[in-house]
CSV table of C-alpha atoms in Angstrom, one decimal:
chain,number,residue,atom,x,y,z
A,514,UNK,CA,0.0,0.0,0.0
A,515,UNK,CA,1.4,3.6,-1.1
A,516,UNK,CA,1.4,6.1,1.4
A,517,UNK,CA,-0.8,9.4,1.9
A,518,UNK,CA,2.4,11.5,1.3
A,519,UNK,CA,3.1,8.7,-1.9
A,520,UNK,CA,-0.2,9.9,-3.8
A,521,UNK,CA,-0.1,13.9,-2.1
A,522,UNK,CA,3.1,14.1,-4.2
A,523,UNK,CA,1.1,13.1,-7.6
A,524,UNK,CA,-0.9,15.4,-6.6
A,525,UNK,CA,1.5,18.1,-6.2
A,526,UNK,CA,3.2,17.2,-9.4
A,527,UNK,CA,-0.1,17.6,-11.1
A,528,UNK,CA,-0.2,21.1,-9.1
A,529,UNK,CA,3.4,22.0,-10.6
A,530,UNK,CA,1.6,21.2,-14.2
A,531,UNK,CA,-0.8,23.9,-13.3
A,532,UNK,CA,1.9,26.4,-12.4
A,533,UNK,CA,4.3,25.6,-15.6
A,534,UNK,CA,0.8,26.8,-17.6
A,535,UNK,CA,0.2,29.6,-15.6
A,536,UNK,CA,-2.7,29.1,-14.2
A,537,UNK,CA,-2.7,28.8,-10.0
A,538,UNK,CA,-1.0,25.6,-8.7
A,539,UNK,CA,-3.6,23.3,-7.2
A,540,UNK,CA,-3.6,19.5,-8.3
A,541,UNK,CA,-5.6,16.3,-7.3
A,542,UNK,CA,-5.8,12.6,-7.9
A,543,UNK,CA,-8.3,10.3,-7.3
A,544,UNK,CA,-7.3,6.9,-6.0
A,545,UNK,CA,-8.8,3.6,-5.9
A,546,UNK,CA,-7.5,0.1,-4.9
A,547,UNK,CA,-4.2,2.0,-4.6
A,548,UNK,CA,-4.5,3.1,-8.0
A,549,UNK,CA,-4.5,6.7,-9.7
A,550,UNK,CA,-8.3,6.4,-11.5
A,551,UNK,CA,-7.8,10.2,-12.8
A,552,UNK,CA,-6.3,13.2,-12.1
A,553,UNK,CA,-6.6,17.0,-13.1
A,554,UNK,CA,-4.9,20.1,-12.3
A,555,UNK,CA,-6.1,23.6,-12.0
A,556,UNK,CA,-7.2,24.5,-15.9
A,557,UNK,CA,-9.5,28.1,-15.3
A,558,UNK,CA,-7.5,30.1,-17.6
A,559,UNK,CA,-7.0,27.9,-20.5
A,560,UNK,CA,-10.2,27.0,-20.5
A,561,UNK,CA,-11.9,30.7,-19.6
A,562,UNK,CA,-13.9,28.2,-17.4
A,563,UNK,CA,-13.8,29.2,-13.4
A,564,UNK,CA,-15.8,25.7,-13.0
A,565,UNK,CA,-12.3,24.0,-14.1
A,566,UNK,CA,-10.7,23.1,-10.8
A,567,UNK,CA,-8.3,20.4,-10.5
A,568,UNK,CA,-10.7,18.5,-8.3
A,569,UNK,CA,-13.6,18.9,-10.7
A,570,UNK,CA,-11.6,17.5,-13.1
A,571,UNK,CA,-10.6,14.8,-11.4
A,572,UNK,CA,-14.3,14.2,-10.3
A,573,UNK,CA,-15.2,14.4,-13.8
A,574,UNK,CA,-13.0,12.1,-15.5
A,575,UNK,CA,-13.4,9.3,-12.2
A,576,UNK,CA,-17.1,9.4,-13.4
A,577,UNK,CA,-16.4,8.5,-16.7
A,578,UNK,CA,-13.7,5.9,-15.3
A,579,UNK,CA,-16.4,4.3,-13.4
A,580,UNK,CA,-19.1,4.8,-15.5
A,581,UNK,CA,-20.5,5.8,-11.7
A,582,UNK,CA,-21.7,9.1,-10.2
A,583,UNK,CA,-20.8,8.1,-6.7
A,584,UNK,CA,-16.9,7.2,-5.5
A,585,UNK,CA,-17.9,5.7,-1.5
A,586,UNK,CA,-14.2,3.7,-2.3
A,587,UNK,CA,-12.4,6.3,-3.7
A,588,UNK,CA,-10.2,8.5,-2.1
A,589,UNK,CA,-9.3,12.4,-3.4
A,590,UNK,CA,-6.0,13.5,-2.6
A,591,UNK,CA,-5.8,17.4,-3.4
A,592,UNK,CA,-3.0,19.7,-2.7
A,593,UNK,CA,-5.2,22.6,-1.2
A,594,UNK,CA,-8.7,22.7,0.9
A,595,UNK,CA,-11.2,22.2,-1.1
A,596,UNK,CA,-13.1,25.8,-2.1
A,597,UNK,CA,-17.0,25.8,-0.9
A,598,UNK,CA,-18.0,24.6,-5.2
A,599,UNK,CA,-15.3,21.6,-5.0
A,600,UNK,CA,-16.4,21.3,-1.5
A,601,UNK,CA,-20.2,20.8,-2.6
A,602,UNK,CA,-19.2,18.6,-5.5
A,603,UNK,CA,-17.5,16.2,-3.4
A,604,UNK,CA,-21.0,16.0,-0.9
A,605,UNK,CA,-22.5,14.9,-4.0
A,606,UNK,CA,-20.2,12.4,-5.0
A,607,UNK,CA,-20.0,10.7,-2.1
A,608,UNK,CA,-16.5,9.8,-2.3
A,609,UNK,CA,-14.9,8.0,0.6
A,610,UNK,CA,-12.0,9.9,1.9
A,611,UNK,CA,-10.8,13.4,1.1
A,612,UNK,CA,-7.0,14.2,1.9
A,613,UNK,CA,-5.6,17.6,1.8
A,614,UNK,CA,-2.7,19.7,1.8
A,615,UNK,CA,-2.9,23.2,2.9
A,616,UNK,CA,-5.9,25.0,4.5
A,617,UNK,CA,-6.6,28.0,2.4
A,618,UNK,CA,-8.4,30.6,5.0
A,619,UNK,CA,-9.6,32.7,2.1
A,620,UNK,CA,-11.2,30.6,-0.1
A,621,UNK,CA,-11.6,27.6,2.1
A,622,UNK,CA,-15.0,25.8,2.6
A,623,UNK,CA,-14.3,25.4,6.3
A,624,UNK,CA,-14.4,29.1,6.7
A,625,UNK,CA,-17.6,29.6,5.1
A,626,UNK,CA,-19.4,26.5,5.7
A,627,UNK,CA,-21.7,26.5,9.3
A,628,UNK,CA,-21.1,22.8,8.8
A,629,UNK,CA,-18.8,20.1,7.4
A,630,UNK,CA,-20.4,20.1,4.3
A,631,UNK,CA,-19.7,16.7,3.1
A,632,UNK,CA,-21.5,12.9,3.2
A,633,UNK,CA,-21.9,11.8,6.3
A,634,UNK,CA,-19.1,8.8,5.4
A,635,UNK,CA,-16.6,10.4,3.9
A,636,UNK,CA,-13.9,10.7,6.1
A,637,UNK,CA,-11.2,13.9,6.1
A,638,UNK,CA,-7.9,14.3,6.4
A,639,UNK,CA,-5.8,18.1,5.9
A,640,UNK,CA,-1.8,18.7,6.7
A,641,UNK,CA,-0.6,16.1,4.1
A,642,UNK,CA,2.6,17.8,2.7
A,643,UNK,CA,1.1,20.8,3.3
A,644,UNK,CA,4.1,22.7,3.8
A,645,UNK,CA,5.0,21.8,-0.3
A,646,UNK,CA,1.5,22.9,-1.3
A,647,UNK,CA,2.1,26.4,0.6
A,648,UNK,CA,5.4,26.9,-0.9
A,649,UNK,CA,3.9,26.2,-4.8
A,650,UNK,CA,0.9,28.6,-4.1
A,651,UNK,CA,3.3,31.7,-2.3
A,652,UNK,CA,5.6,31.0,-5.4
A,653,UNK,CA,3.3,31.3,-7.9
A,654,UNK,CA,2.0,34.3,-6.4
A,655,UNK,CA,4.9,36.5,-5.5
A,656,UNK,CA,5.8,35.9,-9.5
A,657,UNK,CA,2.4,37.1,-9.9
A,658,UNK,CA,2.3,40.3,-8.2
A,659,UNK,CA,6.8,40.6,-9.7
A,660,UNK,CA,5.2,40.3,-13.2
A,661,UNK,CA,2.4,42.8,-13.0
A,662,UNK,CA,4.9,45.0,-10.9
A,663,UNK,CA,7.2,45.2,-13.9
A,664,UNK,CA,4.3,46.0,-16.4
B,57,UNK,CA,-36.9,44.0,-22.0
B,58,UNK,CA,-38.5,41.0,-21.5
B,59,UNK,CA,-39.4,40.2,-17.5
B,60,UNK,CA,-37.8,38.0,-15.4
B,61,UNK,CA,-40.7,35.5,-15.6
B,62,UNK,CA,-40.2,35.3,-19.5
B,63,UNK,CA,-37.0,34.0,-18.6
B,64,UNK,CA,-37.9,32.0,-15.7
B,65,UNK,CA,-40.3,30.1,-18.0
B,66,UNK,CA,-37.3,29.2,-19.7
B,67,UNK,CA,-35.5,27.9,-17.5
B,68,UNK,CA,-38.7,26.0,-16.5
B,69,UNK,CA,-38.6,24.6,-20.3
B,70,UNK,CA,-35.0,23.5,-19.7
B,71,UNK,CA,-36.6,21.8,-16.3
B,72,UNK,CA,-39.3,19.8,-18.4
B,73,UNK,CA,-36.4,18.9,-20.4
B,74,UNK,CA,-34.4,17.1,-17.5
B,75,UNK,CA,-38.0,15.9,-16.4
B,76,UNK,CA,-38.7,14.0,-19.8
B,77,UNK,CA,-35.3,12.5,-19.6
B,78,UNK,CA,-35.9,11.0,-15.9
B,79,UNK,CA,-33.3,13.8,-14.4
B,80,UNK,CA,-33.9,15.5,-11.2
B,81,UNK,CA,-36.3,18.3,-12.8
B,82,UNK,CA,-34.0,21.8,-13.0
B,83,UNK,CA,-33.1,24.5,-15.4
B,84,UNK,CA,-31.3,27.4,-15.9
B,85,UNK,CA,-30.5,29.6,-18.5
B,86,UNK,CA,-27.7,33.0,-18.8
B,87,UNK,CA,-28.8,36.0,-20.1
B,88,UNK,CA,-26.9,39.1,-21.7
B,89,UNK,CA,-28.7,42.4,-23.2
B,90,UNK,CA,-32.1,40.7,-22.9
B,91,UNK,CA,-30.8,37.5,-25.0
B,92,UNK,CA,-30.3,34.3,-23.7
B,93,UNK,CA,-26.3,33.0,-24.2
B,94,UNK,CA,-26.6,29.5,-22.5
B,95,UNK,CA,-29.1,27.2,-21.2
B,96,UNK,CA,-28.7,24.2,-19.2
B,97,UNK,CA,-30.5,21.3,-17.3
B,98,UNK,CA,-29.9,19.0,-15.2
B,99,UNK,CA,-27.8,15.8,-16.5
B,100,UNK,CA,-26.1,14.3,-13.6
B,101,UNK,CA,-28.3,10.5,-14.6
B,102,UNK,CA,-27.4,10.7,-18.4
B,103,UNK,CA,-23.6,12.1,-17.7
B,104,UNK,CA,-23.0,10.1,-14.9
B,105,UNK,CA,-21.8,13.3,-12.9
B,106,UNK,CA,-22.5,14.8,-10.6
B,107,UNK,CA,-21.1,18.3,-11.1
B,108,UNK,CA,-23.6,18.2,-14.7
B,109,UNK,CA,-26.4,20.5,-12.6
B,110,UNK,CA,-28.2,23.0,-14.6
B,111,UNK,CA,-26.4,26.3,-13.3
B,112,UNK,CA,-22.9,24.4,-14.3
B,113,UNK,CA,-24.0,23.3,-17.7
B,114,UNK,CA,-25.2,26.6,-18.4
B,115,UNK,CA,-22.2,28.5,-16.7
B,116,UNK,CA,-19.8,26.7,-18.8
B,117,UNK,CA,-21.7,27.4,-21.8
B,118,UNK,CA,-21.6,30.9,-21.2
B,119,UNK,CA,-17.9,30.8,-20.8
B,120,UNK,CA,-17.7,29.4,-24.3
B,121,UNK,CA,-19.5,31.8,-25.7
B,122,UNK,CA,-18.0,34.7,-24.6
B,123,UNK,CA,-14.3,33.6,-24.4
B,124,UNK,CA,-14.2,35.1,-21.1
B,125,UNK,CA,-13.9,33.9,-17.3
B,126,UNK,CA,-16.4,36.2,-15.8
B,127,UNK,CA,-20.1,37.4,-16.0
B,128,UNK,CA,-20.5,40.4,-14.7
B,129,UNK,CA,-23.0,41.7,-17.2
B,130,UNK,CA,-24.8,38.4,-17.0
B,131,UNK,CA,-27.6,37.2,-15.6
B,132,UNK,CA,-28.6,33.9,-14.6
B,133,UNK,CA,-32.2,32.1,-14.3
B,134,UNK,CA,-32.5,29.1,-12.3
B,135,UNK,CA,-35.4,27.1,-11.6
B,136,UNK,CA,-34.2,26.2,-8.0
B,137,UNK,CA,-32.1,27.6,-4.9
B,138,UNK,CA,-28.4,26.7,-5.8
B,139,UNK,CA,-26.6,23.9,-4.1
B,140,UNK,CA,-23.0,24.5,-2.6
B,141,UNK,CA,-21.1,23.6,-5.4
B,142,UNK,CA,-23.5,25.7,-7.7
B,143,UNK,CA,-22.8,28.5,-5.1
B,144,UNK,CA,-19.2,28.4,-5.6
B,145,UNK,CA,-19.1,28.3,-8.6
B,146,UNK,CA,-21.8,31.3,-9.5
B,147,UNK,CA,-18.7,33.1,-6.4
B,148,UNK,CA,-16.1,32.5,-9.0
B,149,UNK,CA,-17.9,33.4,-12.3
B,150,UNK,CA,-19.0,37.3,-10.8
B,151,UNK,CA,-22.2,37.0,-12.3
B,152,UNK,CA,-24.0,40.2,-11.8
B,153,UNK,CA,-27.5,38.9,-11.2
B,154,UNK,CA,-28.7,35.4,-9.7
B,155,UNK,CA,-32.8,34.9,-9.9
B,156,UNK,CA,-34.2,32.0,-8.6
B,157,UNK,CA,-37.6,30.3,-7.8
B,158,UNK,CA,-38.1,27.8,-5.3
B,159,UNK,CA,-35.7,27.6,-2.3
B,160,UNK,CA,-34.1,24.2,-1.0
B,161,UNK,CA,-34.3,23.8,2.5
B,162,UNK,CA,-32.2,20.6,2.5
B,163,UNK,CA,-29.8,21.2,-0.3
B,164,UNK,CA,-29.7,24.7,-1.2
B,165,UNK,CA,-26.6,27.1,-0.1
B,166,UNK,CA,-28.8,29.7,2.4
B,167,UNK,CA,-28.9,26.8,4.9
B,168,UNK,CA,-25.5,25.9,4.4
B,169,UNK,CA,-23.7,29.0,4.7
B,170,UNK,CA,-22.5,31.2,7.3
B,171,UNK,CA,-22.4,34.1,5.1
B,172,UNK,CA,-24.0,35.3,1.3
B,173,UNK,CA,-21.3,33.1,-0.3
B,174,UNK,CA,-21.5,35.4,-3.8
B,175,UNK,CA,-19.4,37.9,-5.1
B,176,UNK,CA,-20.0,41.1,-3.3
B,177,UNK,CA,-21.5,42.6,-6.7
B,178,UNK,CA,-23.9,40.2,-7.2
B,179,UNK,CA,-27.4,41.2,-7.1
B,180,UNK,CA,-29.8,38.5,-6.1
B,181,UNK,CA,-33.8,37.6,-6.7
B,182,UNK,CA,-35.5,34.7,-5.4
B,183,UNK,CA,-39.4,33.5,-5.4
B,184,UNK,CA,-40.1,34.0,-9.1
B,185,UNK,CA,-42.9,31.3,-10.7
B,186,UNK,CA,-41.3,29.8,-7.6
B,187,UNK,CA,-44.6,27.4,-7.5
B,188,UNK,CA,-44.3,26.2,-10.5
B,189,UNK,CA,-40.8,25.0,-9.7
B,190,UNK,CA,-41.6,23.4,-6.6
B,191,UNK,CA,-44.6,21.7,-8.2
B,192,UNK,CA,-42.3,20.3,-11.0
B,193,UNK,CA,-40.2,19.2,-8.1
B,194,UNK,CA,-42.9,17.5,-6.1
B,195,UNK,CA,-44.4,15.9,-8.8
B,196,UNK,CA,-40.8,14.1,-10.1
B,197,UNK,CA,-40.5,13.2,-6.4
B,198,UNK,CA,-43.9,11.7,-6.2
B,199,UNK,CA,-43.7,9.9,-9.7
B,200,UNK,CA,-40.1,7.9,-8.3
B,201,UNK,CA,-41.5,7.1,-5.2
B,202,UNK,CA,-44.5,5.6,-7.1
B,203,UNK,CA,-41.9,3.7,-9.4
B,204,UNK,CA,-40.1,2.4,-6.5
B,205,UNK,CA,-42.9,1.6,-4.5
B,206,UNK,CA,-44.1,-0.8,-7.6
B,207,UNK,CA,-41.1,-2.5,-7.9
């Protein structure tokens, strides 16, 4: 059996996909058995679609793995809380086990939510690698804010 | 200008849609300068997904039609209170008007949230041909339980 840190760094490397296309640096994978089922990294700019989060993606193309709109024995590894529409697709999918990186206090569901907003059954986990998942999203940022300085 | 119940009537027409093809009965549709850009209903049974709820379908539409990321000139039509995930996602598009009809007490995002989780510029209308909604609702409802109860 791989490791929570094992499939959190798939996720980050789909996170450092995001950031190499410019768009902001949050991946996921979805796992099953042990198993990557799908994957998806953060894809709002290229596709001018703000529904594109990695972990929509990932949802997305699990469904059509499964030919199944519920995942109770899947588990989503993402490198960032979960925002409040990710947070909302993953109630309705059910999905077993959601493990994150770092919290994100502004966008966060946990700050917005009055409760945990997911199926009863899924189980949670935050703080995996967090620390790596910080580091990509302050990175990306302070090129950001160094690119639109120098315009 | 055409009212708000012209376009809440179709939305409702994008409801009967999802009703005739056996999917939890909502609509939605995006408007711009008193046209409609994008229409969607609900496809989570034919998709296999989930994330495939009216306002999504419609929001991604709307995307693609305008090449852009946000909506603030836009306004969308939906048949029911938004869900979390619908919530969020409306959040990140900066739609400039939400109207809805019915509310949700068990899904939609009022009962879920400890704050008006939209972008501060959103405007937002709720109540229109709300009945007829609900009673599109209640009547799929009824219709399943009958089904099941015959099984």
């Amino acid at each position: 059996m791989h490791s929570n840190e094992y499939f959190m760094k798939l996720a980050l490397q789909q996170a450092q996909q995001a950031y190499e296309h410019d768009e902001v640096p949050v991946g996921a994978v979805i796992v099953m058995q042990n198993q990557v089922i799908a994957k998806g990294y953060n894809q709002t700019e290229l596709l001018h679609d703000v529904t594109a989060h990695a972990e929509i993606i990932a949802l997305t193309a699990a469904f059509q793995f499964l030919n199944a709109k519920y995942l109770p024995d899947a588990t989503l590894f993402v490198t960032i809380e979960p925002c409040l529409m990710c947070a909302g697709a993953l109630f309705w999918s059910k999905i077993g086990h959601i493990v994150f990186g770092a919290t994100d206090p502004k966008h966060g569901y946990s700050s917005q939510c009055k409760h945990r907003p997911f199926h009863p059954k899924t189980t949670l986990m935050s703080g995996v690698l967090a620390d790596d998942s910080a580091q990509l999203m302050k990175h990306f940022f302070k090129s950001k804010r160094k690119n639109t300085t120098n315009l």
